Short mmCIF file of C-alpha atoms in Angstrom, two decimals:
data_model
loop_
_atom_site.label_atom_id
_atom_site.label_comp_id
_atom_site.label_asym_id
_atom_site.label_seq_id
_atom_site.Cartn_x
_atom_site.Cartn_y
_atom_site.Cartn_z
CA ASN A 72 27.19 305.62 -9.32
CA GLU A 73 27.81 304.45 -5.77
CA ALA A 74 27.51 300.85 -6.92
CA PHE A 75 28.85 300.92 -10.46
CA VAL A 76 31.66 303.53 -10.30
CA ILE A 77 34.71 302.19 -8.48
CA ASP A 78 38.27 303.29 -7.71
CA GLU A 79 41.60 301.70 -8.57
CA SER A 80 41.90 299.68 -5.39
CA THR A 81 38.42 298.18 -5.77
CA LYS A 82 39.18 297.27 -9.36
CA ALA A 83 42.40 295.58 -8.28
CA LYS A 84 40.58 293.53 -5.63
CA LEU A 85 37.88 292.41 -8.06
CA VAL A 86 40.40 291.37 -10.69
CA ALA A 87 42.55 289.58 -8.11
CA GLU A 88 39.50 287.66 -6.93
CA ASP A 89 38.42 286.80 -10.46
CA PRO A 90 40.56 287.80 -13.50
CA ARG A 91 37.48 287.75 -15.74
CA SER A 92 36.17 290.79 -13.89
CA VAL A 93 38.38 292.95 -16.11
CA GLU A 94 36.06 292.19 -19.04
CA VAL A 95 33.29 294.36 -17.56
CA ILE A 96 35.39 297.04 -15.81
CA LYS A 97 35.79 300.07 -18.07
CA LEU A 98 37.76 303.31 -17.84
CA PHE A 99 35.34 306.01 -16.70
CA LEU A 100 35.09 309.77 -17.14
CA SER A 101 32.58 312.13 -15.57
CA GLY A 102 31.84 315.49 -17.14
CA ARG A 103 34.18 317.30 -14.77
CA ASP A 104 37.08 315.08 -15.90
CA ILE A 105 36.84 316.27 -19.50
CA LYS A 106 39.11 319.20 -20.35
CA ARG A 107 39.47 320.97 -23.69
CA TYR A 108 42.02 319.28 -25.99
CA GLN A 109 43.53 317.34 -23.09
CA GLN A 110 44.13 313.61 -23.01
CA PRO A 111 41.50 312.06 -20.73
CA LYS A 112 42.69 310.90 -17.33
CA SER A 113 40.75 309.38 -14.49
CA ASP A 114 41.26 307.13 -11.49
CA LYS A 115 37.69 305.84 -11.69
CA TYR A 116 36.21 302.80 -13.42
CA LEU A 117 32.72 301.72 -14.44
CA ILE A 118 31.33 298.26 -13.77
CA PHE A 119 29.50 297.87 -17.05
CA THR A 120 27.05 295.03 -16.47
CA ARG A 121 24.93 295.71 -19.51
CA ARG A 122 21.50 294.26 -20.23
CA GLY A 123 21.55 290.52 -20.81
CA ILE A 124 24.88 289.87 -19.13
CA ASP A 125 25.41 286.40 -17.63
CA ILE A 126 26.37 287.61 -14.17
CA GLU A 127 27.26 284.06 -13.08
CA GLN A 128 30.32 284.37 -15.33
CA TYR A 129 31.57 287.18 -13.09
CA PRO A 130 31.24 285.97 -9.49
CA ALA A 131 33.44 288.68 -7.97
CA ILE A 132 31.38 291.40 -9.66
CA LYS A 133 28.12 289.81 -8.53
CA LYS A 134 29.39 289.52 -4.96
CA TYR A 135 30.53 293.15 -4.94
CA LEU A 136 27.25 294.49 -6.34
CA TYR A 137 25.18 292.37 -3.96
CA GLN A 138 25.93 294.77 -1.09
CA PHE A 139 23.92 297.40 -3.04
CA LYS A 140 21.14 295.01 -4.06
CA GLU A 141 18.33 296.78 -2.19
CA LYS A 142 19.17 300.10 -3.84
CA LEU A 143 19.58 298.46 -7.25
CA GLU A 144 16.30 296.56 -7.41
CA PRO A 145 13.92 297.88 -10.10
CA LYS A 146 10.63 299.10 -8.70
CA PRO A 147 7.86 296.53 -9.38
CA ASN A 148 4.99 297.79 -11.51
CA ASP A 149 2.53 296.68 -8.84
CA PHE A 150 4.36 298.37 -5.95
CA SER A 151 1.82 300.17 -3.77
CA GLY A 152 3.94 301.45 -0.89
CA ASN A 153 4.82 305.06 -0.16
CA GLU A 154 8.57 304.87 -0.72
CA TRP A 155 10.74 302.60 -2.86
CA ASN A 156 14.41 302.28 -1.87
CA GLY A 157 15.57 300.95 -5.23
CA ARG A 158 15.64 302.18 -8.82
CA LYS A 159 12.93 303.11 -11.29
CA PRO A 160 10.68 300.46 -12.89
CA GLY A 161 12.13 298.56 -15.82
CA SER A 162 12.91 295.17 -17.31
CA TYR A 163 16.54 295.21 -16.15
CA LYS A 164 17.93 292.91 -13.46
CA TRP A 165 19.16 294.34 -10.17
CA TYR A 166 22.80 293.85 -11.18
CA GLU A 167 22.43 295.38 -14.65
CA ILE A 168 22.99 298.92 -15.84
CA GLN A 169 19.58 300.59 -15.73
CA ASP A 170 19.38 301.69 -19.37
CA ALA A 171 19.86 299.49 -22.42
CA VAL A 172 22.86 301.46 -23.86
CA ASP A 173 22.52 299.70 -27.22
CA TYR A 174 25.28 301.94 -28.60
CA PHE A 175 27.85 300.77 -26.03
CA GLU A 176 30.27 299.60 -28.72
CA GLU A 177 30.80 303.26 -29.67
CA PHE A 178 32.62 303.77 -26.37
CA GLU A 179 35.24 301.29 -27.57
CA LYS A 180 36.04 303.38 -30.69
CA PRO A 181 37.94 306.66 -31.16
CA LYS A 182 35.48 309.44 -30.36
CA VAL A 183 35.01 313.01 -29.25
CA MET A 184 33.88 313.49 -25.65
CA LEU A 185 32.54 316.65 -24.02
CA PRO A 186 30.84 317.58 -20.74
CA ASP A 187 27.12 318.30 -20.96
CA ILE A 188 27.39 321.58 -19.03
CA SER A 189 30.17 324.09 -19.64
CA LEU A 190 30.89 327.78 -20.28
CA ILE A 191 32.62 326.91 -23.57
CA CYS A 192 32.96 323.69 -25.52
CA GLN A 193 35.45 321.46 -23.69
CA ALA A 194 35.73 318.73 -26.30
CA LEU A 195 38.60 316.25 -26.52
CA ILE A 196 39.45 313.16 -28.57
CA ASP A 197 39.56 309.84 -26.73
CA ASN A 198 41.44 306.86 -28.14
CA ASN A 199 41.49 304.87 -24.89
CA GLN A 200 37.94 303.48 -24.74
CA PHE A 201 36.66 305.61 -21.87
CA TYR A 202 33.02 305.23 -20.85
CA CYS A 203 30.85 308.00 -19.39
CA VAL A 204 27.36 308.57 -18.00
CA ASN A 205 24.91 311.42 -18.51
CA THR A 206 27.23 314.19 -17.31
CA ALA A 207 29.05 313.85 -20.63
CA TYR A 208 28.38 313.05 -24.27
CA ILE A 209 30.25 311.19 -26.97
CA ILE A 210 30.33 311.88 -30.72
CA PRO A 211 31.75 308.96 -32.70
CA GLY A 212 33.41 309.38 -36.07
CA LEU A 213 34.73 312.93 -35.77
CA THR A 214 38.21 313.87 -37.01
CA TYR A 215 40.85 316.15 -35.51
CA SER A 216 39.64 318.96 -37.77
CA ASP A 217 36.09 318.34 -36.58
CA LEU A 218 37.35 318.73 -33.02
CA GLY A 219 38.95 322.05 -33.95
CA ILE A 220 35.70 323.26 -35.47
CA LEU A 221 33.70 322.10 -32.45
CA ASN A 222 36.00 323.98 -30.04
CA SER A 223 36.21 327.07 -32.23
CA ASN A 224 35.01 330.57 -31.41
CA LEU A 225 32.68 330.57 -34.43
CA ILE A 226 30.81 327.45 -33.31
CA LEU A 227 30.53 328.84 -29.78
CA PHE A 228 28.92 331.96 -31.27
CA PHE A 229 26.58 329.77 -33.34
CA TYR A 230 25.75 327.66 -30.31
CA ALA A 231 25.07 330.72 -28.14
CA ASN A 232 22.48 331.84 -30.69
CA LEU A 233 20.99 328.36 -30.91
CA THR A 234 20.29 327.68 -27.25
CA GLN A 235 19.84 329.48 -23.97
CA THR A 236 22.30 329.43 -21.11
CA ILE A 237 21.62 328.21 -17.59
CA ARG A 238 22.84 329.28 -14.13
CA GLY A 239 25.75 331.66 -14.58
CA GLY A 240 26.03 331.53 -18.36
CA TYR A 241 26.62 327.79 -18.77
CA PHE A 242 25.60 325.97 -21.96
CA ARG A 243 23.97 322.54 -22.20
CA PHE A 244 25.91 320.59 -24.80
CA ILE A 245 23.26 318.01 -25.61
CA ARG A 246 22.24 316.13 -28.72
CA GLN A 247 19.29 318.25 -29.83
CA TYR A 248 21.64 321.21 -30.25
CA LEU A 249 24.91 319.48 -31.11
CA GLU A 250 23.37 317.75 -34.11
CA GLN A 251 22.55 321.17 -35.61
CA ILE A 252 26.21 322.23 -35.84
CA PRO A 253 27.03 322.61 -39.57
CA PHE A 254 30.35 320.76 -39.83
CA ILE A 255 32.37 321.23 -43.02
CA LYS A 256 34.48 318.17 -43.76
CA THR A 257 38.14 319.14 -44.03
CA SER A 258 41.58 318.13 -42.83
CA ILE A 259 43.19 321.56 -42.80
CA LEU A 260 42.95 321.88 -39.02
CA ASP A 261 44.46 318.47 -38.25
CA ASP A 262 48.05 319.60 -37.66
CA ASN A 263 47.07 322.52 -35.42
CA VAL A 264 44.74 320.37 -33.32
CA LYS A 265 47.31 317.59 -32.99
CA GLU A 266 49.93 320.13 -31.89
CA ILE A 267 47.65 321.46 -29.15
CA ILE A 268 46.87 317.93 -27.98
CA GLN A 269 50.60 317.11 -27.90
CA ILE A 270 51.40 320.25 -25.90
CA LYS A 271 48.55 319.56 -23.47
CA SER A 272 49.70 315.96 -23.04
CA GLN A 273 53.05 317.21 -21.77
CA ASN A 274 51.62 320.06 -19.70
CA PRO A 275 47.82 320.30 -19.26
CA ALA A 276 48.20 323.89 -18.01
CA ALA A 277 50.19 325.02 -21.07
CA ASP A 278 48.96 328.18 -22.79
CA THR A 279 47.78 327.27 -26.30
CA THR A 280 45.89 330.52 -26.89
CA ALA A 281 47.92 331.43 -29.96
CA LEU A 282 47.35 328.06 -31.62
CA GLU A 283 43.65 328.19 -30.83
CA ALA A 284 43.49 331.69 -32.34
CA GLU A 285 45.04 330.26 -35.51
CA ILE A 286 42.32 327.63 -35.59
CA ASP A 287 39.65 330.30 -35.09
CA LEU A 288 41.04 332.23 -38.06
CA MET A 289 41.12 329.13 -40.24
CA VAL A 290 37.53 328.33 -39.28
CA TYR A 291 36.40 331.86 -40.19
CA LYS A 292 37.95 331.38 -43.60
CA LEU A 293 36.61 327.84 -43.97
CA TYR A 294 33.07 329.14 -43.46
CA ASN A 295 33.69 332.11 -45.79
CA LEU A 296 33.03 334.79 -43.19
CA THR A 297 33.70 338.37 -44.23
CA TRP A 298 35.78 340.60 -41.99
CA GLU A 299 32.59 342.39 -40.89
CA GLU A 300 31.01 339.06 -39.93
CA VAL A 301 34.10 338.05 -37.98
CA LYS A 302 33.84 341.29 -36.00
CA ILE A 303 30.28 340.35 -35.08
CA VAL A 304 31.44 336.94 -33.86
CA ASP A 305 34.48 338.41 -32.11
CA PRO A 306 34.36 342.18 -31.51
CA GLU A 307 37.94 342.05 -30.21
CA PHE A 308 39.31 340.46 -33.38
CA ALA A 309 42.56 342.38 -33.87
CA MET A 310 43.40 341.68 -37.50
CA ARG A 311 42.80 344.55 -39.89
CA GLU A 312 40.45 344.01 -42.80
CA GLU A 313 43.24 344.17 -45.37
CA GLU A 314 45.24 341.52 -43.52
CA TYR A 315 42.23 339.29 -43.15
CA GLU A 316 41.44 339.46 -46.86
CA LYS A 317 44.97 338.27 -47.69
CA VAL A 318 44.64 335.13 -45.56
CA GLY A 319 44.26 332.10 -47.82
#
């Protein structure tokens, strides 16, 4: 990250030196930047010199990365010393991103993003082509209703019974567990989710508890939970059984 993650002023200098630099400088989010239903914001950027890049086309980028060259060199397979100051062995060049990231085009599309470690699911929808590294995950192709389901109390209960927590009750939101979430395709949550996103865009600290409770109720009904099952998921669920049964 020291080499490839840069701030606004560094980006400005690189682009001023060579306007083509902007082609490989991407908006960047770390896991801690991702907040539930909020529009992503960050003052950091990623120099995305992916595998196979013609670095000679980006002289300002090459010059900037050169100061980190020793730390960026891949470890030779025949290295026999005690300590290597660069990166792990691999077929990448010193100026390239270490991993292949063959799915990089997915970062350029609308997608759900979420931190890999959190007490609850902190998913948001990104329409601004943010990139991230391994402190966060992306899920392409999800809708606003899918986001509501993912952030719902029911899915948190499901997830808590699917995986163990780590240090202080935190969950690992990683692929092997996320791909087991049983999404039901629907659009009935779209308006509620969009309203929360709109409120959060105006005031990230706004209290959207009531709207999120509405989504939770709709998700319970979507998954055909009985009132007794809802009470297992949420022992503090306040709605009486008769009221719950009348909800469409």
